[in-house]
Amino acid sequence: MNKSKYIKGISNAKYGYFFSLPFIIAFLIFSLYPTFYTAFIGFTDCQGAGNTDWHILDEPLANFKSVLSNGTFLESIKTTVIIWVMNFIPQICLAMLLTAWFTARRIAVKGQGLFKVIFYMPNIITAATIALLFHALFSYPIGPVNDLLVSFGLRDTAYNFFVQKWGSKIIVAFIQFWTWYGYTMIILISGVLGISPDIYEAADIDGANGVQTFFRITLPNIKTILLYTLVTSLIGGLNMFDIPYLYLNGGPDKATNTTNVFIYKQAFTGKNFYNRAACASMVMFVIICVCSAFVFYIMRDKDAEELKKIKKQEKKAAKRLGARQWQ
Amino acid sequence: MAVKSKALPIIYKIFQYIVCIFLALMCLMPFVIMVVNATRSSSQIESHAVSFIPSHYLMNNLEVLNDKAFNALTGFFNSLIISVGVTFCTIYFSTMTAFALVAYDWKLRKPFFTLIMCILMIPATVTSIGFYKFMYSIGMTNNFLSLILPAIAAPSTVFFMRQYMMSSLPMEILQSARIDGAGEFRIFNQIALPMMKPAMATQAIFAFVSSWNNLFLPMILLTDKEKYTMPMMVAQLNGDIYKTEYGAVYLGLLLTVLPLFVIYFLLSKYIIAGVALGGVKE
């Protein structure tokens, strides 16, 4: 890149603006403006799409107060986080176990190409379809899962999964787990394959066994990727919509009512509480911004950071030197 | 592993394969049941919901779907139009933005890249209220363009393209094209774009699939039944009119994922390589 700078000179600089113009325009219109607009609606009494007669409230923060003290919304945040945790912990554990097996240097699992293809498959299938497929599989009184339970004699009669609050949470978490563990596994494997083989050779020479190698070398080396997976999964989890919405429409009794289902229901199912939905969106927006700021921080350009540090130290040293001279 | 005897590693290995095969079955079973049940009648499913022997009621189930105005073909074409549009916009304009970031030295280049990094993670759903209201006020609801045009600004694709371009687009070639008198726009279209083909192909698959699977935004923007996308057609299968039509529901689900199955089994190698590449962002 630096090379090109010298060849070209500055005369072409305007093309930089020219080529990034479509992105900037689309971003301003379809992303930035709606963000501010959503925030703005949060301060108003706007309800419904066709309604043009709406104003900023006398007490602008009233909506935020009512949303933040709204039991259903707070519970939906809790539900979202619970479902995400229940899906993420088994997911990352299984993904790590499979990663350890698939990248083992001594006895790697054979046929892993095929296993990878199969494990990743659910991730590419429409989430809406998967939600309804699981709804059909667990359906009561006639459904494949109940059929198996009865035929194997595990139960005498069919079991109604849909009225169980925790059962539904677990099933939604399981669906999330089932769709995402293959993806997480592939990410982790690519991370492990990026580790320099020299380190492993050194460990071999030192007589480290498989378990030691995994915990002492592999794990510390994929720390960043693990963190990245954690935060991106959290952001995705906070946006969970298709599966809880279509599996049981947030039920039974709001047991799978995630924040996005809450927002959708507030605004688009006849209630038309746009202002409240906008407030709830903004609360989620802030939470997600914090999370992504964290990703930004962990993925920052490390070389540039190092350079800065060195420069700082140099400055400090210079200062100290200066200070000493002054004394 | 740490064990010294020879019997244990074999047991350990068998254990590994059992787990892997179990997981593979867990991934495949729901789809197998879906495919088989799509060919069975509702009464067959009622007596035994699990079976591995396909029956011959596929056409009957299709008729049931047709009677209930489940128009898979309309959904298919709507989804196809949107997804192709989104894929084109994402790929073409992201490559263009990446080109601006890599090939030119302009004052705001660094701040612009920082902006892209900042908005990388922000999902479209959190601003959906404002987006919907805005689209409604300019009469763009029930218009595919409201789903396609936002794809012009796809930060994560720009990020990926930039990484790829930095390592595989030699500036000397651009320079020699310039000497030959080619305009910058032509250089981008005829030299940079073809050289980015591998990266574009991977990103195209993901852009297409994620657009095809999108439910939230189409659901709030499209209210006209003629405009329904595939995932929205799926959501309809949830309704009461399908309560006892078990076979038809399975068939409906199958129809919606058929294109994805085809794409996946043709391109699984590239897809998995693409996922792996996405993980090594550093």
XYZ file of C-alpha atoms in Angstrom:
609
model
C 0.000 0.000 0.000
C 2.732 2.371 0.897
C 4.385 1.661 -2.390
C 1.328 2.775 -4.338
C 1.258 6.046 -2.496
C 4.579 7.031 -3.974
C 3.771 5.904 -7.472
C 0.470 7.690 -7.788
C 0.733 10.952 -6.004
C -2.357 12.711 -4.738
C -4.116 13.507 -7.997
C -6.284 10.417 -7.738
C -7.470 11.115 -4.206
C -10.861 12.293 -5.361
C -11.617 8.804 -6.670
C -11.414 7.540 -3.110
C -14.408 9.706 -2.301
C -16.062 8.882 -5.581
C -15.915 5.107 -5.095
C -17.047 5.186 -1.489
C -19.942 7.509 -2.280
C -22.570 4.769 -2.898
C -21.745 3.191 0.443
C -21.909 6.503 2.260
C -25.200 7.533 0.669
C -26.827 4.164 1.354
C -25.495 4.213 4.893
C -26.834 7.699 5.565
C -30.256 6.981 4.121
C -30.916 3.419 5.201
C -28.925 3.102 8.366
C -27.970 6.346 10.066
C -31.179 8.246 9.434
C -33.417 5.370 10.645
C -31.273 5.110 13.764
C -31.822 8.760 14.678
C -35.425 8.534 13.597
C -35.985 5.539 15.877
C -34.356 7.403 18.746
C -36.534 10.438 17.989
C -39.747 8.396 17.906
C -38.788 7.204 21.364
C -39.395 10.716 22.707
C -42.791 11.177 21.082
C -46.347 9.931 21.298
C -46.128 8.361 17.830
C -48.379 5.365 17.386
C -49.083 3.652 14.094
C -47.574 4.076 10.657
C -50.130 6.302 8.927
C -50.457 8.645 11.863
C -48.953 12.038 11.022
C -50.168 13.959 14.070
C -47.609 13.191 16.709
C -45.424 15.337 18.925
C -42.591 15.233 21.372
C -43.965 14.426 24.789
C -44.173 17.136 27.435
C -41.947 14.942 29.491
C -39.585 13.589 26.787
C -38.189 10.743 28.847
C -41.597 9.377 29.815
C -41.453 6.522 27.287
C -38.016 5.442 28.410
C -39.151 5.492 32.017
C -42.214 3.420 31.264
C -40.247 0.940 29.123
C -37.500 0.541 31.698
C -40.069 -0.084 34.413
C -42.153 -2.341 32.175
C -42.115 -5.812 33.715
C -42.605 -7.556 30.376
C -39.642 -5.775 28.779
C -37.317 -6.416 31.700
C -38.412 -10.027 31.758
C -37.790 -10.254 28.010
C -34.194 -9.093 28.506
C -33.790 -11.725 31.193
C -35.349 -14.382 28.966
C -33.085 -13.437 26.064
C -29.971 -13.655 28.194
C -31.051 -16.938 29.827
C -31.770 -18.556 26.471
C -28.481 -17.260 25.082
C -26.481 -18.606 28.048
C -28.220 -21.983 27.858
C -27.317 -22.208 24.181
C -23.832 -20.746 24.339
C -22.235 -22.769 27.124
C -22.933 -26.216 25.642
C -22.224 -24.815 22.191
C -18.746 -23.527 22.974
C -17.895 -26.632 25.032
C -18.920 -29.007 22.266
C -17.252 -26.859 19.617
C -14.016 -26.901 21.602
C -14.155 -30.633 22.166
C -14.713 -31.246 18.438
C -11.969 -28.768 17.596
C -9.576 -30.640 19.858
C -10.513 -33.924 18.197
C -10.428 -32.640 14.623
C -7.092 -30.896 14.981
C -5.361 -33.530 17.161
C -1.973 -34.140 15.635
C -1.567 -37.726 16.675
C -5.010 -39.259 16.261
C -7.177 -36.906 14.259
C -10.697 -38.082 13.476
C -11.093 -39.476 9.983
C -13.880 -38.364 7.673
C -13.928 -34.970 9.286
C -14.642 -33.250 5.990
C -17.999 -34.989 5.896
C -18.676 -34.338 9.581
C -17.938 -30.646 9.110
C -20.354 -30.456 6.172
C -23.082 -32.152 8.205
C -22.535 -30.206 11.427
C -22.590 -26.887 9.612
C -25.699 -27.626 7.568
C -28.389 -26.449 10.046
C -26.751 -23.037 10.073
C -27.539 -22.379 6.441
C -31.169 -23.461 6.588
C -33.820 -20.766 7.061
C -34.309 -20.167 10.789
C -38.046 -19.776 10.220
C -38.217 -23.236 8.691
C -36.187 -24.717 11.514
C -38.464 -23.155 14.141
C -41.557 -24.631 12.527
C -39.854 -27.938 11.876
C -39.107 -28.254 15.581
C -42.631 -27.120 16.353
C -43.842 -30.007 14.225
C -41.357 -32.451 15.756
C -42.387 -31.636 19.346
C -46.070 -31.222 18.613
C -48.719 -32.646 20.905
C -50.441 -35.090 20.953
C -49.127 -36.333 17.614
C -45.512 -35.625 16.834
C -42.323 -37.513 16.048
C -40.726 -36.876 19.451
C -43.824 -38.013 21.315
C -44.117 -40.961 18.978
C -40.568 -42.036 19.855
C -41.091 -41.491 23.583
C -44.186 -43.690 23.575
C -42.807 -46.379 21.265
C -39.684 -46.789 23.358
C -41.833 -47.039 26.456
C -40.285 -43.966 28.046
C -43.761 -42.561 28.552
C -47.248 -44.057 28.539
C -48.940 -41.056 26.983
C -47.819 -38.173 24.843
C -46.198 -35.261 26.641
C -47.239 -31.690 25.995
C -43.944 -29.829 25.565
C -45.663 -26.589 24.613
C -47.130 -25.737 28.014
C -43.863 -26.136 29.912
C -42.253 -22.750 30.540
C -38.744 -24.007 31.213
C -39.164 -26.818 28.711
C -39.882 -24.280 25.982
C -36.892 -22.149 26.966
C -34.686 -25.219 26.840
C -36.018 -26.277 23.455
C -35.478 -22.793 21.987
C -31.967 -22.771 23.452
C -31.406 -26.240 22.021
C -32.494 -25.114 18.549
C -30.061 -22.205 18.759
C -27.324 -24.538 19.948
C -28.129 -27.009 17.193
C -27.943 -24.348 14.473
C -24.750 -22.695 15.676
C -22.319 -25.233 17.101
C -21.082 -26.288 13.655
C -20.328 -22.686 12.772
C -18.476 -22.089 16.034
C -16.527 -25.290 15.514
C -15.344 -24.260 12.044
C -14.282 -20.831 13.329
C -12.329 -22.415 16.175
C -10.710 -24.999 13.900
C -9.540 -22.271 11.547
C -8.135 -20.472 14.565
C -6.237 -23.547 15.721
C -4.884 -24.214 12.230
C -3.492 -20.704 12.262
C -1.238 -21.458 15.220
C 2.372 -21.947 14.207
C 3.249 -25.675 14.105
C 6.647 -24.874 15.623
C 5.038 -24.320 19.015
C 3.474 -27.771 18.860
C 6.748 -29.359 17.845
C 8.455 -27.717 20.776
C 5.734 -29.055 23.062
C 6.185 -32.535 21.574
C 9.891 -32.428 22.228
C 9.218 -31.355 25.795
C 7.027 -34.437 26.152
C 3.651 -32.714 26.578
C 0.658 -35.025 26.151
C -2.527 -34.250 24.196
C -4.451 -32.774 27.109
C -1.552 -30.602 28.214
C -0.974 -29.395 24.663
C -4.638 -28.440 24.354
C -4.865 -26.512 27.600
C -1.406 -24.976 27.613
C -0.930 -24.180 23.934
C -4.088 -24.379 21.880
C -6.402 -22.602 24.313
C -4.202 -19.581 25.095
C -3.499 -19.151 21.378
C -7.141 -19.000 20.334
C -8.135 -16.703 23.195
C -8.899 -13.800 20.856
C -11.000 -15.950 18.573
C -12.894 -17.334 21.555
C -13.590 -13.811 22.727
C -14.677 -12.815 19.249
C -17.023 -15.814 19.084
C -18.415 -14.963 22.496
C -19.248 -11.369 21.681
C -20.599 -11.959 18.170
C -22.727 -14.776 19.528
C -23.977 -12.475 22.289
C -24.942 -9.790 19.787
C -26.681 -12.401 17.644
C -28.367 -13.807 20.734
C -29.676 -10.391 21.756
C -31.294 -10.206 18.333
C -32.948 -13.597 18.539
C -36.275 -13.370 16.774
C -37.214 -15.973 14.172
C -36.970 -19.054 16.344
C -38.741 -17.903 19.542
C -41.338 -16.011 17.507
C -42.255 -18.876 15.224
C -41.712 -21.743 17.648
C -44.327 -20.659 20.183
C -44.890 -16.953 19.481
C -42.974 -16.016 22.632
C -45.099 -18.318 24.797
C -46.119 -20.165 26.868
C -46.868 -17.251 29.161
C -43.956 -15.163 27.787
C -41.417 -17.886 28.616
C -39.684 -17.411 25.248
C -40.590 -13.752 24.766
C -37.206 -12.336 23.696
C -36.590 -8.599 23.372
C -37.033 -8.604 19.607
C -40.290 -10.536 19.899
C -41.390 -7.943 22.483
C -40.491 -5.057 20.146
C -42.213 -6.675 17.204
C -45.350 -7.337 19.217
C -45.455 -3.797 20.602
C -45.243 -2.219 17.179
C -46.598 -4.538 14.554
C -49.329 -6.792 15.919
C -52.136 -4.267 16.086
C -50.957 -2.499 19.229
C -49.076 0.183 17.252
C -47.009 1.344 20.241
C -44.241 2.649 17.972
C -42.865 4.977 20.605
C -42.467 2.235 23.186
C -41.025 -0.195 20.658
C -38.576 2.521 19.576
C -37.515 3.036 23.189
C -36.979 -0.680 23.697
C -34.991 -0.787 20.428
C -32.798 2.052 21.612
C -32.112 0.303 24.909
C -31.036 -2.774 22.922
C -29.073 -0.547 20.552
C -27.037 0.843 23.422
C -26.403 -2.634 24.833
C -25.277 -3.889 21.414
C -23.080 -0.824 20.864
C -21.300 -1.555 24.118
C -20.793 -5.172 23.052
C -19.497 -4.221 19.611
C -17.223 -1.573 21.074
C -15.733 -4.459 22.981
C -15.247 -6.448 19.747
C -13.713 -3.406 18.146
C -11.339 -3.189 21.059
C -10.243 -6.829 20.900
C -9.882 -6.784 17.106
C -8.005 -3.501 16.956
C -4.911 -3.279 14.851
C -2.326 -4.697 17.222
C 0.728 -3.543 15.257
C -0.480 0.040 15.188
C -1.210 -0.241 18.876
C 2.307 -1.469 19.557
C 3.742 1.374 17.529
C 1.714 3.870 19.522
C 2.920 2.312 22.746
C 6.522 2.527 21.648
C 6.037 6.144 20.641
C 4.445 6.908 23.987
C 7.295 5.281 25.819
C 9.756 7.230 23.737
C 7.932 10.426 24.603
C 7.910 9.481 28.254
C 11.578 8.688 28.101
C 12.241 11.985 26.373
C 10.204 13.783 29.003
C 12.041 12.069 31.785
C 15.267 12.973 30.124
C 14.082 16.547 29.764
C 12.940 16.613 33.355
C 16.297 15.362 34.500
C 18.067 17.975 32.494
C 15.857 20.624 33.977
C 16.616 19.479 37.493
C -3.246 -39.426 24.949
C -1.604 -39.835 28.303
C -2.523 -43.489 28.481
C 0.259 -45.963 27.857
C -1.631 -49.206 27.131
C -2.788 -49.898 23.595
C -6.407 -50.822 24.313
C -7.435 -47.437 25.679
C -6.660 -45.296 22.639
C -8.853 -47.602 20.585
C -11.732 -47.239 23.028
C -11.152 -43.501 23.045
C -11.223 -43.454 19.276
C -14.430 -45.472 19.142
C -15.927 -43.037 21.628
C -14.971 -40.135 19.356
C -16.660 -41.717 16.365
C -19.773 -42.576 18.358
C -20.093 -38.938 19.445
C -19.502 -37.652 15.920
C -21.985 -40.053 14.399
C -24.528 -39.198 17.079
C -24.107 -35.484 16.326
C -24.379 -36.134 12.603
C -27.629 -38.022 13.167
C -28.865 -35.197 15.372
C -28.225 -32.753 12.522
C -29.762 -34.902 9.829
C -32.707 -36.572 11.572
C -35.061 -33.564 11.643
C -34.540 -33.114 7.906
C -34.967 -36.814 7.177
C -38.215 -36.869 9.129
C -39.305 -33.742 7.264
C -38.593 -35.233 3.843
C -40.227 -38.587 4.612
C -43.289 -37.075 6.268
C -43.763 -34.748 3.314
C -44.665 -37.849 1.312
C -47.021 -39.333 3.897
C -50.707 -38.710 4.517
C -51.973 -37.037 7.645
C -53.576 -40.232 8.895
C -50.326 -42.145 8.446
C -48.506 -39.494 10.447
C -51.213 -39.604 13.084
C -50.706 -43.315 13.677
C -46.900 -43.102 13.607
C -45.179 -39.763 13.293
C -41.726 -41.257 12.707
C -41.067 -43.443 9.736
C -38.221 -43.915 7.331
C -40.307 -45.394 4.554
C -41.576 -42.766 2.125
C -45.197 -43.070 1.126
C -46.999 -41.893 -2.013
C -49.057 -38.935 -0.797
C -46.696 -36.233 -2.034
C -49.144 -35.037 -4.685
C -52.047 -35.058 -2.233
C -50.087 -32.909 0.169
C -49.199 -30.555 -2.654
C -52.891 -30.239 -3.494
C -53.713 -29.424 0.106
C -51.107 -26.646 0.023
C -52.500 -25.327 -3.242
C -56.037 -25.339 -1.856
C -54.925 -23.252 1.067
C -53.353 -20.708 -1.274
C -49.827 -21.609 -0.187
C -48.095 -20.427 -3.293
C -44.563 -21.692 -2.978
C -43.693 -20.566 -6.495
C -44.591 -16.919 -5.821
C -42.597 -16.995 -2.590
C -39.716 -18.592 -4.414
C -39.571 -15.930 -7.113
C -40.028 -13.058 -4.663
C -37.206 -14.386 -2.519
C -35.107 -14.955 -5.610
C -35.573 -11.387 -6.867
C -34.725 -9.904 -3.477
C -31.776 -12.202 -2.827
C -30.244 -11.711 -6.260
C -30.680 -7.951 -5.927
C -29.176 -7.943 -2.454
C -26.285 -10.142 -3.548
C -25.499 -7.920 -6.518
C -25.633 -4.706 -4.468
C -23.621 -6.170 -1.609
C -20.879 -7.592 -3.789
C -20.524 -4.856 -6.372
C -20.661 -1.885 -4.026
C -18.679 -3.517 -1.229
C -15.886 -4.293 -3.669
C -16.096 -0.710 -4.888
C -15.872 0.654 -1.348
C -12.979 -1.670 -0.570
C -11.311 -0.438 -3.763
C -11.665 3.135 -2.555
C -10.086 2.111 0.734
C -7.187 0.202 -0.773
C -6.277 1.856 -4.059
C -6.496 5.540 -3.193
C -4.941 7.749 -0.641
C -7.508 10.214 0.558
C -7.763 12.312 3.634
C -10.767 10.651 5.225
C -9.718 7.110 4.407
C -8.760 6.165 7.949
C -11.806 7.738 9.648
C -14.023 6.079 7.043
C -12.531 2.673 7.751
C -12.965 3.244 11.481
C -16.619 4.068 10.833
C -17.037 0.805 8.941
C -15.475 -1.091 11.822
C -17.836 0.634 14.248
C -21.016 -0.191 12.380
C -19.857 -3.708 11.574
C -21.816 -5.304 14.368
C -24.935 -3.139 14.513
C -27.853 -5.265 13.317
C -30.604 -3.772 11.183
C -33.321 -4.984 13.514
C -32.665 -2.463 16.280
C -33.455 0.462 13.988
C -36.415 -1.228 12.354
C -39.066 1.103 13.800
C -37.519 4.222 12.308
C -36.704 2.360 9.102
C -40.279 1.154 8.699
C -41.782 4.538 9.456
C -39.396 6.193 7.004
C -40.186 3.655 4.272
C -43.900 4.076 4.943
C -43.714 7.839 4.653
C -42.030 7.657 1.241
C -44.332 4.849 0.075
C -41.664 2.179 -0.179
C -43.405 -0.517 1.834
C -44.400 -3.480 -0.308
C -41.509 -2.561 -2.545
C -38.573 -4.925 -2.927
C -36.233 -1.974 -3.341
C -36.629 -1.140 0.329
C -35.007 -4.504 1.070
C -32.459 -4.437 -1.760
C -31.016 -0.918 -1.675
C -29.802 -0.975 1.962
C -27.482 -3.819 0.891
C -25.293 -1.235 -0.871
C -23.846 -0.439 2.563
C -22.701 -3.853 3.860
C -19.869 -3.122 6.313
C -18.834 -6.709 7.025
C -18.468 -7.491 3.318
C -16.435 -4.320 2.814
C -14.199 -5.401 5.663
C -13.659 -8.836 4.142
C -13.084 -7.440 0.652
C -10.567 -4.941 1.943
C -8.568 -7.653 3.699
C -8.572 -9.762 0.557
C -7.780 -6.884 -1.771
C -4.815 -5.719 0.273
C -3.124 -9.061 -0.223
C -4.084 -9.826 -3.804
C -4.455 -6.678 -5.849
C -1.097 -5.490 -7.171
C -1.078 -1.724 -7.527
C 1.434 -1.931 -10.358
C -1.221 -3.370 -12.651
C -3.556 -0.476 -11.914
C -0.713 1.895 -12.561
C 0.132 0.396 -15.927
C -3.546 0.505 -16.903
C -3.528 4.160 -15.993
C -0.519 4.736 -18.203
C -2.402 3.031 -20.999
C -5.047 5.673 -20.540
C -7.805 3.732 -18.820
C -10.190 5.749 -16.658
C -10.444 4.959 -12.968
C -13.973 3.585 -13.271
C -12.902 1.330 -16.093
C -9.887 0.185 -14.113
C -12.192 -0.829 -11.303
C -14.681 -2.662 -13.511
C -12.288 -4.355 -15.893
C -9.191 -4.978 -13.811
C -9.909 -4.898 -10.085
C -13.294 -6.631 -10.209
C -12.172 -9.731 -12.159
C -9.193 -10.146 -9.839
C -11.499 -10.237 -6.835
C -13.584 -13.108 -8.193
C -12.707 -15.735 -5.541
C -13.529 -13.403 -2.659
C -16.651 -12.192 -4.401
C -17.904 -15.742 -4.904
C -17.593 -16.634 -1.201
C -19.225 -13.440 -0.070
C -21.943 -13.825 -2.687
C -22.992 -17.169 -1.241
C -23.309 -15.703 2.242
C -25.081 -12.563 1.075
C -27.537 -14.663 -0.888
C -28.254 -17.144 1.877
C -28.629 -14.570 4.628
C -30.963 -12.507 2.474
C -32.952 -15.617 1.561
C -33.330 -16.520 5.234
C -34.205 -13.040 6.439
C -37.594 -12.879 8.128
C -37.797 -9.807 10.357
C -37.501 -6.953 7.863
C -39.546 -8.539 5.052
C -42.230 -9.333 7.587
C -42.642 -5.713 8.644
C -42.131 -4.180 5.188
C -44.161 -6.505 2.972
C -47.852 -6.800 3.755
C -49.176 -7.648 0.311
C -49.602 -11.429 -0.005
C -48.308 -11.339 -3.568
C -45.002 -10.001 -2.258
C -44.417 -12.589 0.464
C -40.954 -14.115 0.631
C -40.158 -17.751 1.323
C -39.598 -17.435 5.100
C -42.878 -15.510 5.323
C -44.626 -18.339 3.516
C -43.153 -20.664 6.123
C -44.496 -18.482 8.913
C -47.962 -18.962 7.419
C -47.733 -22.704 8.005
C -48.068 -21.855 11.684
C -51.711 -20.913 11.202
C -54.787 -22.753 12.393
C -55.788 -23.859 8.911
C -52.892 -26.315 8.957
C -53.737 -27.770 12.354
C -54.509 -31.274 11.125
C -52.693 -31.197 7.795
C -49.483 -32.707 9.099
C -48.182 -33.981 5.773
C -48.838 -30.674 4.048
C -46.938 -28.721 6.705
C -43.883 -30.939 6.264
C -44.104 -30.550 2.506
C -44.393 -26.772 2.839
C -41.278 -26.714 5.006
C -39.451 -28.930 2.538
C -40.338 -26.684 -0.402
C -38.934 -23.640 1.361
C -35.546 -25.205 2.019
C -35.142 -27.160 -1.198
C -33.143 -24.393 -2.933
C -30.867 -24.113 0.098
C -30.232 -27.864 0.130
C -29.248 -27.703 -3.524
C -26.943 -24.729 -2.962
C -25.399 -26.313 0.091
C -24.641 -29.689 -1.401
C -23.194 -28.158 -4.544
C -21.076 -25.562 -2.771
C -20.500 -26.932 0.731
C -16.741 -27.029 0.210
C -16.568 -23.326 -0.611
C -19.077 -22.393 2.048
C -17.112 -24.063 4.810
C -13.855 -22.590 3.541
C -15.592 -19.214 3.525
C -16.780 -19.579 7.113
C -13.270 -20.522 8.163
C -11.863 -17.454 6.397
C -14.336 -15.220 8.162
C -13.043 -16.444 11.481
C -9.472 -15.487 10.824
C -10.143 -11.809 10.664
C -6.922 -10.824 12.236
